[in-house]
Tab-separated table of C-alpha atoms and ligand atoms in Angstrom:
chain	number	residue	atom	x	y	z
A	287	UNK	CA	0.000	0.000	0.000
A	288	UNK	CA	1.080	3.528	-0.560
A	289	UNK	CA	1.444	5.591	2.243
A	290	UNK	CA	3.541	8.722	3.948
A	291	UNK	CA	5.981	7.770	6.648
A	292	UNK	CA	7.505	10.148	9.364
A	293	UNK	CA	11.241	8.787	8.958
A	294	UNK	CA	13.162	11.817	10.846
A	295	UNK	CA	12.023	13.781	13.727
A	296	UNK	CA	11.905	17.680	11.936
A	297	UNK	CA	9.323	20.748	12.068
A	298	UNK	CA	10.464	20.971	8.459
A	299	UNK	CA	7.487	18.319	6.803
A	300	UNK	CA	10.214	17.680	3.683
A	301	UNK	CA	13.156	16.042	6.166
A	302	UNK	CA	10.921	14.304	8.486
A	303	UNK	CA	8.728	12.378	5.461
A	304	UNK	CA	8.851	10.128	2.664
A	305	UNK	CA	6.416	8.614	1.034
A	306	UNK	CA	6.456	4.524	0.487
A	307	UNK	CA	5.095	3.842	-2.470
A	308	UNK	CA	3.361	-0.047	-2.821
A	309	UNK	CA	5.178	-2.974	-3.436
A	310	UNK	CA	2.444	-3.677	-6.161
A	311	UNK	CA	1.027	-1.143	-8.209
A	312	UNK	CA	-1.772	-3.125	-9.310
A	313	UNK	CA	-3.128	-4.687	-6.135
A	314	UNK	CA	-6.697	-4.185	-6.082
A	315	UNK	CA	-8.704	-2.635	-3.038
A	316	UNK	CA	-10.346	-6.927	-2.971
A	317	UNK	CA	-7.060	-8.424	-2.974
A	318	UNK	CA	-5.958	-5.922	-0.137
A	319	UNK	CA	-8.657	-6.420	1.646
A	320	UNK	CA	-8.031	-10.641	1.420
A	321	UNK	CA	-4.859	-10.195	2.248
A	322	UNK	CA	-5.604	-7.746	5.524
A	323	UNK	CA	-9.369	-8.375	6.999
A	324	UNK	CA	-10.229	-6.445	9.739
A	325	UNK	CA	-10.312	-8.258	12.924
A	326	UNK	CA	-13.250	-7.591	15.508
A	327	UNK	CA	-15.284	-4.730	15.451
A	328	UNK	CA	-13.080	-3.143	12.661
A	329	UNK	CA	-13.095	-2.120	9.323
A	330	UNK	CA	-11.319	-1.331	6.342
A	331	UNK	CA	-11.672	1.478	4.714
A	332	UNK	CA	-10.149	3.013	1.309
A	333	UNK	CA	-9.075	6.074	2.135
A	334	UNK	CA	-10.183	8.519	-0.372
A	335	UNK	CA	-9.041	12.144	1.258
A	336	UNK	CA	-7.289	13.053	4.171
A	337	UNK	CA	-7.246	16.430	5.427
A	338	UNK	CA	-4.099	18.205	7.547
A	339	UNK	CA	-3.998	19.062	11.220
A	340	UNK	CA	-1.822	21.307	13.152
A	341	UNK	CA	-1.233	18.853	15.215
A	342	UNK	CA	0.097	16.670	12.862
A	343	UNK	CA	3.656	18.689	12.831
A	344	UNK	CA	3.949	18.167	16.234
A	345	UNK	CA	3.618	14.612	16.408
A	346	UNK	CA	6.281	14.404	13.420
A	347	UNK	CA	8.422	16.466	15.063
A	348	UNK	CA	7.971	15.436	19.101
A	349	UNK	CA	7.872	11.372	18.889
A	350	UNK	CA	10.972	9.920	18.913
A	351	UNK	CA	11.052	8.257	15.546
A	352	UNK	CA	13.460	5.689	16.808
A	353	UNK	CA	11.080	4.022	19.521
A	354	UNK	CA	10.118	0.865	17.888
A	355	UNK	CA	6.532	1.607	17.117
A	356	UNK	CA	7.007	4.927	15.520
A	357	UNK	CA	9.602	3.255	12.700
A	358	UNK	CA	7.898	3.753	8.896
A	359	UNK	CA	4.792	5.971	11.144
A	360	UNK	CA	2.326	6.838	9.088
A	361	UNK	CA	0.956	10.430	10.038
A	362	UNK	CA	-2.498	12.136	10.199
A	363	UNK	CA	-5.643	12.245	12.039
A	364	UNK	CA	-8.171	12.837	9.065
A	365	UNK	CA	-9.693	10.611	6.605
A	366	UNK	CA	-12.559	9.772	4.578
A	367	UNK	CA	-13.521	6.677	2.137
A	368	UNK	CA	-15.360	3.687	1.269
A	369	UNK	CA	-15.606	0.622	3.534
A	370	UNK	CA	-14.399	-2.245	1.669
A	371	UNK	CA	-14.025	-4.991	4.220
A	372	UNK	CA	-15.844	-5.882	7.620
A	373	UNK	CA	-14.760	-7.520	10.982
A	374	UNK	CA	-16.356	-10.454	12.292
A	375	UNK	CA	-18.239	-7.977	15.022
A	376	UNK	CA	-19.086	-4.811	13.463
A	377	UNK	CA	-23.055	-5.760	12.957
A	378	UNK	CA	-22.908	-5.111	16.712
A	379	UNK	CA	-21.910	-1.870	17.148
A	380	UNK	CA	-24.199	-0.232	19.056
A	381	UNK	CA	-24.000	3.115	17.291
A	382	UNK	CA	-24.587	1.652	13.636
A	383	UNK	CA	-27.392	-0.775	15.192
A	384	UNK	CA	-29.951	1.117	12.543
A	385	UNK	CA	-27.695	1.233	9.677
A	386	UNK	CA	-25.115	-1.628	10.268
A	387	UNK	CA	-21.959	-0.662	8.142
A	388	UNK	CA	-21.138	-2.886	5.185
A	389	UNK	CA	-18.741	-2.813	2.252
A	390	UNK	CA	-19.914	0.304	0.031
A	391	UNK	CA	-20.622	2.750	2.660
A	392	UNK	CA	-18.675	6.263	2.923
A	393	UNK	CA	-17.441	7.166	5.825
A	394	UNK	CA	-15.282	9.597	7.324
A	395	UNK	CA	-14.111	10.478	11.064
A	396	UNK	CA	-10.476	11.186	13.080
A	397	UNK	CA	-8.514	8.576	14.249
A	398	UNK	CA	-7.919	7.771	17.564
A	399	UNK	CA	-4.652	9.837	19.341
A	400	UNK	CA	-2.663	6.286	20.249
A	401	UNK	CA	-3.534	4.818	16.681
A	402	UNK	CA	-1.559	7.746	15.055
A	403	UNK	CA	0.783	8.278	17.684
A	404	UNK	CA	1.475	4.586	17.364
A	405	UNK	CA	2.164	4.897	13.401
A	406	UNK	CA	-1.552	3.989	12.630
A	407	UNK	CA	-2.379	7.478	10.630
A	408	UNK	CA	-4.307	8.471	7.529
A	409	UNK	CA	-2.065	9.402	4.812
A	410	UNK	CA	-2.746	5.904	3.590
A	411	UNK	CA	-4.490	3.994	0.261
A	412	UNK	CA	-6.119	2.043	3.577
A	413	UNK	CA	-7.044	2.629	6.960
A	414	UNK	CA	-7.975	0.019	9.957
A	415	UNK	CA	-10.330	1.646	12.569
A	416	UNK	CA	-12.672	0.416	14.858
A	417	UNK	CA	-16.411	1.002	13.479
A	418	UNK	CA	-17.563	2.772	16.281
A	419	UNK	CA	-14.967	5.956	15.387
A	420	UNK	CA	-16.865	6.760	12.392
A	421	UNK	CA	-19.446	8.397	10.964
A	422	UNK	CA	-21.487	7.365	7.364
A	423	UNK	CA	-21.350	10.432	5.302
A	424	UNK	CA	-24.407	13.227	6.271
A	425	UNK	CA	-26.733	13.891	3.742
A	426	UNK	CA	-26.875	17.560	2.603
A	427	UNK	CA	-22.594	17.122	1.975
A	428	UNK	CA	-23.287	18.588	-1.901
A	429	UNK	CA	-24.644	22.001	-0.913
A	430	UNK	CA	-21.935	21.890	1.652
A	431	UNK	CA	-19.125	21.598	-1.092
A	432	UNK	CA	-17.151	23.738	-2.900
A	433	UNK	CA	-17.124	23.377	-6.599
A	434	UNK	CA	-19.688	20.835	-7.134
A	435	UNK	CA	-21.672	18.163	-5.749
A	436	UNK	CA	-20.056	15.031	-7.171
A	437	UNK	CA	-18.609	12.248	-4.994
A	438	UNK	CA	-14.896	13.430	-4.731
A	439	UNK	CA	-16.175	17.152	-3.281
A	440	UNK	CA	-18.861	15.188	-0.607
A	441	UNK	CA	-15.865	13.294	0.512
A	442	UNK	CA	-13.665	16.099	0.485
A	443	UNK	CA	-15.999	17.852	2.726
A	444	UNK	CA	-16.844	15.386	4.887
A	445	UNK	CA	-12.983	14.611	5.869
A	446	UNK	CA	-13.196	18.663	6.681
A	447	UNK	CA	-15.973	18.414	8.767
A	448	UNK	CA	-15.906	14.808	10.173
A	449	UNK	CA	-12.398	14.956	11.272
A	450	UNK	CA	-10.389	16.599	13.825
A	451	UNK	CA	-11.811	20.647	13.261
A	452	UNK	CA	-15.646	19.788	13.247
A	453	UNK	CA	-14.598	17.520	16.158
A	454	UNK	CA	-13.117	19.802	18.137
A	455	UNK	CA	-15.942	22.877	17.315
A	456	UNK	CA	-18.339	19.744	18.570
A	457	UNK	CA	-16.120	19.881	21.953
A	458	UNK	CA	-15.957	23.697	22.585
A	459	UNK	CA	-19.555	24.152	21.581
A	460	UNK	CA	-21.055	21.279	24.007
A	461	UNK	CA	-18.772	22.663	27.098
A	462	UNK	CA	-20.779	23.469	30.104
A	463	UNK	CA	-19.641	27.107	29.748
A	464	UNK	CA	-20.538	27.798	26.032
A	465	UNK	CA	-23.994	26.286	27.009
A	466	UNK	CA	-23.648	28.829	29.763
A	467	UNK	CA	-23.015	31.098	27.510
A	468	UNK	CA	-24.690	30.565	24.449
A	469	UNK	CA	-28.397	30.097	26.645
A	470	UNK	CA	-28.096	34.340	27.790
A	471	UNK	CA	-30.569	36.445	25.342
A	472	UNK	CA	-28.314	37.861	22.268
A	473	UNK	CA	-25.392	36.258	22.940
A	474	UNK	CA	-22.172	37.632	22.185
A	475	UNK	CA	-18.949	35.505	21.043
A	476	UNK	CA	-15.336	36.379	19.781
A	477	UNK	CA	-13.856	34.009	17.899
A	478	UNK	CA	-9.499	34.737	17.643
A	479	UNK	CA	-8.242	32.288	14.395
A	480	UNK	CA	-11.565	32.414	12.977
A	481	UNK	CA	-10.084	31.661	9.127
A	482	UNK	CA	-8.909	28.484	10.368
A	483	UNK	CA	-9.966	24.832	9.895
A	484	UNK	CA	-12.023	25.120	13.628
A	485	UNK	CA	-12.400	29.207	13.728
A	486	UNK	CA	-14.379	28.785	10.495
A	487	UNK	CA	-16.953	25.780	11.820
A	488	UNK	CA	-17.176	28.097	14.776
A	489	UNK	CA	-18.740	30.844	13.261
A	490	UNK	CA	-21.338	28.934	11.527
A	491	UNK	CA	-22.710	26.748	14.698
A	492	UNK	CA	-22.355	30.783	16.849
A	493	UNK	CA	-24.496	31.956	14.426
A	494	UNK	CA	-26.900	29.272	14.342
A	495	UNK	CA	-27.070	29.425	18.093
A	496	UNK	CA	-27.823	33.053	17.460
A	497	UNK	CA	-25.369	34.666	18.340
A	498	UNK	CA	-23.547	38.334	17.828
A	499	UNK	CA	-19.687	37.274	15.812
A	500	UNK	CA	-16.621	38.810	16.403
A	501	UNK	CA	-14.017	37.349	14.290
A	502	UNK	CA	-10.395	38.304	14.453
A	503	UNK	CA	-8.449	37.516	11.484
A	504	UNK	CA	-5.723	39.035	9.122
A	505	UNK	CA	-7.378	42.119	6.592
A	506	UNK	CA	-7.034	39.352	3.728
A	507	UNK	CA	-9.784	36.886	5.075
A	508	UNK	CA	-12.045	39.830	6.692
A	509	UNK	CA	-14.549	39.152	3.536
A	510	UNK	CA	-14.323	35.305	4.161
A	511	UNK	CA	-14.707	35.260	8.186
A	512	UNK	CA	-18.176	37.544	7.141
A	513	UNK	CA	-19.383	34.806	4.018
A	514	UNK	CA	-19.426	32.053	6.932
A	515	UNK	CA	-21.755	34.716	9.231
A	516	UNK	CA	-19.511	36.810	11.333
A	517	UNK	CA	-21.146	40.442	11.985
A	518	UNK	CA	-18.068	41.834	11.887
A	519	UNK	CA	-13.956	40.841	11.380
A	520	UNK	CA	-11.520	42.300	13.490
A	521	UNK	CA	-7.844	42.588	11.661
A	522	UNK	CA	-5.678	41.839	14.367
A	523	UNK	CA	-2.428	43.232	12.423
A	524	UNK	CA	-4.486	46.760	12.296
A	525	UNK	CA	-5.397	46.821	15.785
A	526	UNK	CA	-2.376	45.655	17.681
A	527	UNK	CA	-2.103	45.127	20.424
A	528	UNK	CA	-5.826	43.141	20.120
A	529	UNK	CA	-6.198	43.069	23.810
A	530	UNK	CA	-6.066	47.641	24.062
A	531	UNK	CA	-8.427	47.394	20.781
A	532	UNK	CA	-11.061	44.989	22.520
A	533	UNK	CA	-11.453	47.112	26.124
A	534	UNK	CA	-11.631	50.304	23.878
A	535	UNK	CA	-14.074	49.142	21.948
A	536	UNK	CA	-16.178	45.913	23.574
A	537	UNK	CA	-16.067	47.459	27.262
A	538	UNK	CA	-19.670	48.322	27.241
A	539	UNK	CA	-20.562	45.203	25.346
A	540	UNK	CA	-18.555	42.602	26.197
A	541	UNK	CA	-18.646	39.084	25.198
A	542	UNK	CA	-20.366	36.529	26.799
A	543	UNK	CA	-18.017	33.978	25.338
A	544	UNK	CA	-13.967	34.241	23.846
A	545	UNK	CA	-13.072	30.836	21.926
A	546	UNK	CA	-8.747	31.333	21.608
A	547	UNK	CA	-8.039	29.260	18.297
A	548	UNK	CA	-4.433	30.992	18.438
A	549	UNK	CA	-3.039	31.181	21.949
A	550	UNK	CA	-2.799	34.595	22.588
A	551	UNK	CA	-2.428	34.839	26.614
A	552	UNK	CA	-2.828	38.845	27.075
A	553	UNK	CA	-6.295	37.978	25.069
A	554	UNK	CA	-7.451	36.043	28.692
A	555	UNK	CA	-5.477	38.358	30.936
A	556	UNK	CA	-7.372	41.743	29.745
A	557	UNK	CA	-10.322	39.993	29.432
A	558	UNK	CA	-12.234	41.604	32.097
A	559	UNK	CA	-12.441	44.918	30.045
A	560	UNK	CA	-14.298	42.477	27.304
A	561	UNK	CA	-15.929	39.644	28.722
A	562	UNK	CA	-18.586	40.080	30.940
A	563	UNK	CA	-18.167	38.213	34.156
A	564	UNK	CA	-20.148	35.707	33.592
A	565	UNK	CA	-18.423	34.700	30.844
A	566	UNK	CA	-15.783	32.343	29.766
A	567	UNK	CA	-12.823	32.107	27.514
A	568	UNK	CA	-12.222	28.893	25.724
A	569	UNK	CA	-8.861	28.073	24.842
A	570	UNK	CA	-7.727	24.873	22.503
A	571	UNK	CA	-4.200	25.733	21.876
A	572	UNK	CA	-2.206	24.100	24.247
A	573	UNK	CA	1.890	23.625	24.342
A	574	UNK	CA	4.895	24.191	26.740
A	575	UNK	CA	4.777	27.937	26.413
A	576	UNK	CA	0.935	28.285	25.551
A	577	UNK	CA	-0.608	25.398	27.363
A	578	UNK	CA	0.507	24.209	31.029
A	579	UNK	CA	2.378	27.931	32.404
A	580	UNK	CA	-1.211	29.828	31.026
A	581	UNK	CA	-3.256	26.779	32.401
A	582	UNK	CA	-1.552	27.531	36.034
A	583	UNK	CA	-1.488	31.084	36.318
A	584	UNK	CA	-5.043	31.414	34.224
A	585	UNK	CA	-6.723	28.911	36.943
A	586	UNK	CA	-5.112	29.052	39.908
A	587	UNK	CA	-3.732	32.407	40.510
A	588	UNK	CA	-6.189	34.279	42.552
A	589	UNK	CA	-7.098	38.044	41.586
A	590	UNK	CA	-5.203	39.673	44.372
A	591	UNK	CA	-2.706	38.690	42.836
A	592	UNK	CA	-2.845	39.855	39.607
A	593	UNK	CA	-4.867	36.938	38.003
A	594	UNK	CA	-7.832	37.933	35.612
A	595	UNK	CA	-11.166	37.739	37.324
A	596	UNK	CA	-13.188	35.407	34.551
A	597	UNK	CA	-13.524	31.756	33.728
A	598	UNK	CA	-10.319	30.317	31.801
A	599	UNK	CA	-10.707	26.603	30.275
A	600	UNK	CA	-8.589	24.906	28.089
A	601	UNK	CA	-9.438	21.948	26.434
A	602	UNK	CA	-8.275	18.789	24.284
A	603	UNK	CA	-9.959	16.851	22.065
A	604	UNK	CA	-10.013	12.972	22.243
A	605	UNK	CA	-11.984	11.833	18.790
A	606	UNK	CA	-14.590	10.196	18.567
A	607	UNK	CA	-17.453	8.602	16.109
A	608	UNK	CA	-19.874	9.916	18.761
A	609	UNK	CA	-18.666	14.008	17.986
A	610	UNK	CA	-17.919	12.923	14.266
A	611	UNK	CA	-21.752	11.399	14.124
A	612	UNK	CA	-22.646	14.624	16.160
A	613	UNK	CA	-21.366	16.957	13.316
A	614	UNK	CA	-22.851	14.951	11.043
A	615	UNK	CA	-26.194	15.887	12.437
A	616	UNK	CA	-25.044	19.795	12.101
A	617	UNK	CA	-24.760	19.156	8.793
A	618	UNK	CA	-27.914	17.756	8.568
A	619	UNK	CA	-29.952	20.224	10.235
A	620	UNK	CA	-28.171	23.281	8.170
A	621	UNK	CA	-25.907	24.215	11.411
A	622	UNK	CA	-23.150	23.734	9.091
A	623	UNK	CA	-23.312	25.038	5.819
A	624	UNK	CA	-20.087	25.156	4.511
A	625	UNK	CA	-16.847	23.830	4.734
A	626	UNK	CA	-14.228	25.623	3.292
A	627	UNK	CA	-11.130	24.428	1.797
A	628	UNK	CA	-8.078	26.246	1.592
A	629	UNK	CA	-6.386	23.952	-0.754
A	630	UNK	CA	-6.407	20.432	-2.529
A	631	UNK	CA	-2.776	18.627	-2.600
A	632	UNK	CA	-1.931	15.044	-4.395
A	633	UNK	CA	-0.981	12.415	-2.473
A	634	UNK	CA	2.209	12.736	-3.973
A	635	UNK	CA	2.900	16.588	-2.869
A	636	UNK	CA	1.676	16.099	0.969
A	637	UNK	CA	5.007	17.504	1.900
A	638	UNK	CA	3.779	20.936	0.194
A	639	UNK	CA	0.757	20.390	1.674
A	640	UNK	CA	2.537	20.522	5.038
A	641	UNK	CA	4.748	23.649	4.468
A	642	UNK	CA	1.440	25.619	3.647
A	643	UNK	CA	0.057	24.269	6.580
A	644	UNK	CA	2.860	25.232	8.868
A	645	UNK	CA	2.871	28.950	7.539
A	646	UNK	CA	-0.654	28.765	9.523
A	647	UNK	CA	-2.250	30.914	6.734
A	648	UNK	CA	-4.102	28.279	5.634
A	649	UNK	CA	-7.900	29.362	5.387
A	650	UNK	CA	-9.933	26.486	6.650
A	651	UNK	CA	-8.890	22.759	5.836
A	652	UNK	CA	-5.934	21.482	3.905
A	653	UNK	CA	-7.298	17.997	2.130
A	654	UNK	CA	-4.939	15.483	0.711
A	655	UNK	CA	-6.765	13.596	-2.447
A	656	UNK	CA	-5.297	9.667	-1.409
A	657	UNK	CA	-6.779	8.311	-4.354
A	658	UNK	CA	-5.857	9.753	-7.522
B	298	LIG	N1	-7.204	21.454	21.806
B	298	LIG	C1	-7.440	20.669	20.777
B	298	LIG	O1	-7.900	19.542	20.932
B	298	LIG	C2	-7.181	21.203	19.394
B	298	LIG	C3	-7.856	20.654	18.308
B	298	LIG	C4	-7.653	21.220	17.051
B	298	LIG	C5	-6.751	22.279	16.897
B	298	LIG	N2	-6.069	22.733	17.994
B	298	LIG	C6	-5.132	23.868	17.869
B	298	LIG	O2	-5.911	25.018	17.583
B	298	LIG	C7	-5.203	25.894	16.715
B	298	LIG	C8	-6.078	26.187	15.510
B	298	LIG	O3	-6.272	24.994	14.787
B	298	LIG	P1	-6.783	25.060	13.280
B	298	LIG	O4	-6.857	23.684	12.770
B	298	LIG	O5	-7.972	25.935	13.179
B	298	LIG	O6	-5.497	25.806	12.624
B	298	LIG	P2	-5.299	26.359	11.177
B	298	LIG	O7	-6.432	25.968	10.296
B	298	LIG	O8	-3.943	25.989	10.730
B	298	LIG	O9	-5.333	27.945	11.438
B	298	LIG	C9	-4.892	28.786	10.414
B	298	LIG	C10	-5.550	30.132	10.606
B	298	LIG	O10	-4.998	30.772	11.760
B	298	LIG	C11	-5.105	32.164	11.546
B	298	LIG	N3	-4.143	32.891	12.351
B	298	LIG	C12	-2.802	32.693	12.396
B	298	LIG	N4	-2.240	33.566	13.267
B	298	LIG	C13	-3.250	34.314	13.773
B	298	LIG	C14	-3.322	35.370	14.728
B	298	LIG	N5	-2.231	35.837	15.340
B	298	LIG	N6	-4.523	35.885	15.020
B	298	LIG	C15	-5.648	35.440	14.425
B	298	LIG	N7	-5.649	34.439	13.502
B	298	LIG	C16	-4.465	33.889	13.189
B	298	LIG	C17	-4.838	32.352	10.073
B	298	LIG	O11	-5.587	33.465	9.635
B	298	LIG	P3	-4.872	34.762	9.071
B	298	LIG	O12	-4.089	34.309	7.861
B	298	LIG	O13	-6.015	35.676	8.752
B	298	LIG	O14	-3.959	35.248	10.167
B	298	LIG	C18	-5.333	31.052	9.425
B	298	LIG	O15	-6.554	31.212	8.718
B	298	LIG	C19	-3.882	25.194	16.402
B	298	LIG	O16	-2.891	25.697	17.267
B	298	LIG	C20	-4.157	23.733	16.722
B	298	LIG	O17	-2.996	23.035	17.095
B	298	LIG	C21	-6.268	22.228	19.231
């Protein structure tokens, strides 16, 4: 099978990869599938896209690729594809129990963090995973698309949606304080990286949850935050620093809700100029620097001592086919209605794919076509 391997620990994606092309070119998904069923409840799925995550470049650059199950790793969280093969147990998976999963079906959905971190990752021509992690492909994927509604663009979009960015808007969203938050009349919401793969979920499900939307975002993707729904963009480059903009301007309306898709810690530490004090500031960018020292002063330093007088959380997202079957239903019911794509890469140029990524200018999802 072809695949991408991580085969040197680097933040630069065109040392640490190469990709392994198959032994045999013309081994057919059937004969694969003979050749590797899918034990228990798992199946086998041909992946069709994958689609980048930011935290993709760490794992290629943080595991040690000499430990013995990281040799050859393949990388990435993302995928989407047809089932060709079955385990013995799938027909009782409790969460397919209406629609049992059989060869044919599309799905799409994130894999689990130990499957990848073990060398188990989507930037392959096939993908193991246990049933239960996915999701069968939502209807309503074709007006979701961009350029078309054939099957290539559903799949495309569902891999954006499905995987690790609709995942993680289905965390933040369903947190007890942007239920909080979100249940106050007219709320109000800030959204910091709203152009990215999660910022740009976020502002549709705010705005179906009726909400006022801030986005902050560079002067080039003002136009693009506002197509998704935001009532207004916020260049952060114009009004540095953000946190002096935000009091001037938000102090007699602040925000009932921040969600921090950058890690900007002066954004929480001013906050009480901006957020009201009821509300909360939901961070998902964590890290040595951005995660754990923020984490400690942001929850346990009281305000007498200079810490910031409003709710800090910051949170990590474990996938699951219950949130990827959850944003299905969002795209059902019109919460979602679009998925943007910054860019479409051949399996063949994922490193490229990578540098763009890692410029973090991409606006929205980064898909990898597997299947030519
Ligand atoms: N906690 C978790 O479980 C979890 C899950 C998913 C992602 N994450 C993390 O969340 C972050 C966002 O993820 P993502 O997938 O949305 O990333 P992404 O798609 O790569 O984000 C790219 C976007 O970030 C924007 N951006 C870059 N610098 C900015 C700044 N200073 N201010 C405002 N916007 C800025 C860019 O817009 P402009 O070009 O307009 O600047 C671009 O559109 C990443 O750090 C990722 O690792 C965490």
């Amino acid at each position: 099978m072809t695949s991408w391997a991580v085969v040197k620990n680097s933040d630069q994606p065109a040392q640490a990869l190469a990709l392994r092309a198959a032994e045999s070119a013309d081994i057919t998904p059937e004969k694969y599938a003979a050749a590797n069923p899918p034990k228990g409840a798992d199946i086998l799925v041909r992946v069709s896209h994958a689609a980048l995550n930011p935290a993709d470049l760490q794992f290629m650059k943080v595991i040690p690729t000499w430990l013995p199950f990281r040799r050859g790793a393949v990388p990435g969280l993302d995928f989407a594809g047809e089932v060709i093969a079955v385990g013995p147990n799938v027909a009782s998976v409790a969460a397919h129990a209406a629609k049992p999963l059989t060869v044919g079906t599309l799905v799409a959905g994130c894999m689990s963090v130990p499957r990848v971190a073990t060398g188990h990752g989507s930037l392959a021509q096939y993908v193991s995973v246990p049933a239960e992690m996915v999701s069968r492909l939502p209807s309503g994927l074709e007006g979701a698309a961009q350029g078309g509604g054939n099957a290539s663009a559903s799949l495309s979009t569902a891999v954006g949606f499905l995987g690790c960015a609709g995942q993680t808007a289905h965390l933040v969203i369903n947190d007890a304080a942007a239920v909080a938050a979100f249940s106050v009349a007219q709320p109000r919401v800030l959204i910091n990286g709203a152009s990215g793969g999660v910022g740009s979920l976020l502002i549709q499900i705010a705005k179906a949850r009726g909400a006022y939307v801030a986005a902050v975002c560079s002067a080039a993707n003002a136009d693009f935050v506002k197509e998704l729904g935001a009532d207004e963009a916020i260049d952060y480059n114009l009004h540095a620093p953000l946190h002096t903009y935000l009091a001037k301007t938000f102090e007699s309306q602040p925000f009932n809700l921040i969600y921090d898709c950058v890690g900007d810690q002066q954004l929480f530490s001013y906050s009480a100029s901006y957020l009201s004090p009821n509300g909360a500031l939901i961070s998902i960018v964590g890290g040595p620097t951005q995660g754990v020292v923020p984490f400690v002063r942001n929850k346990l330093v009281p305000t007498f001592l200079g810490g910031t007088a409003r709710t800090f959380k910051i949170l990590g997202m474990m996938p699951s086919g219950e949130r990827a079957r959850g944003v299905a239903k969002w795209v059902e019911d019109g919460t979602l209605k679009q998925m943007p794509i910054d860019s479409e890469y051949k399996m063949g140029d994922v490193v490229k794919a990578y540098e763009k990524l890692a410029t973090k200018r991409a606006r929205g999802k980064i898909i990898i076509k597997v299947q030519e």
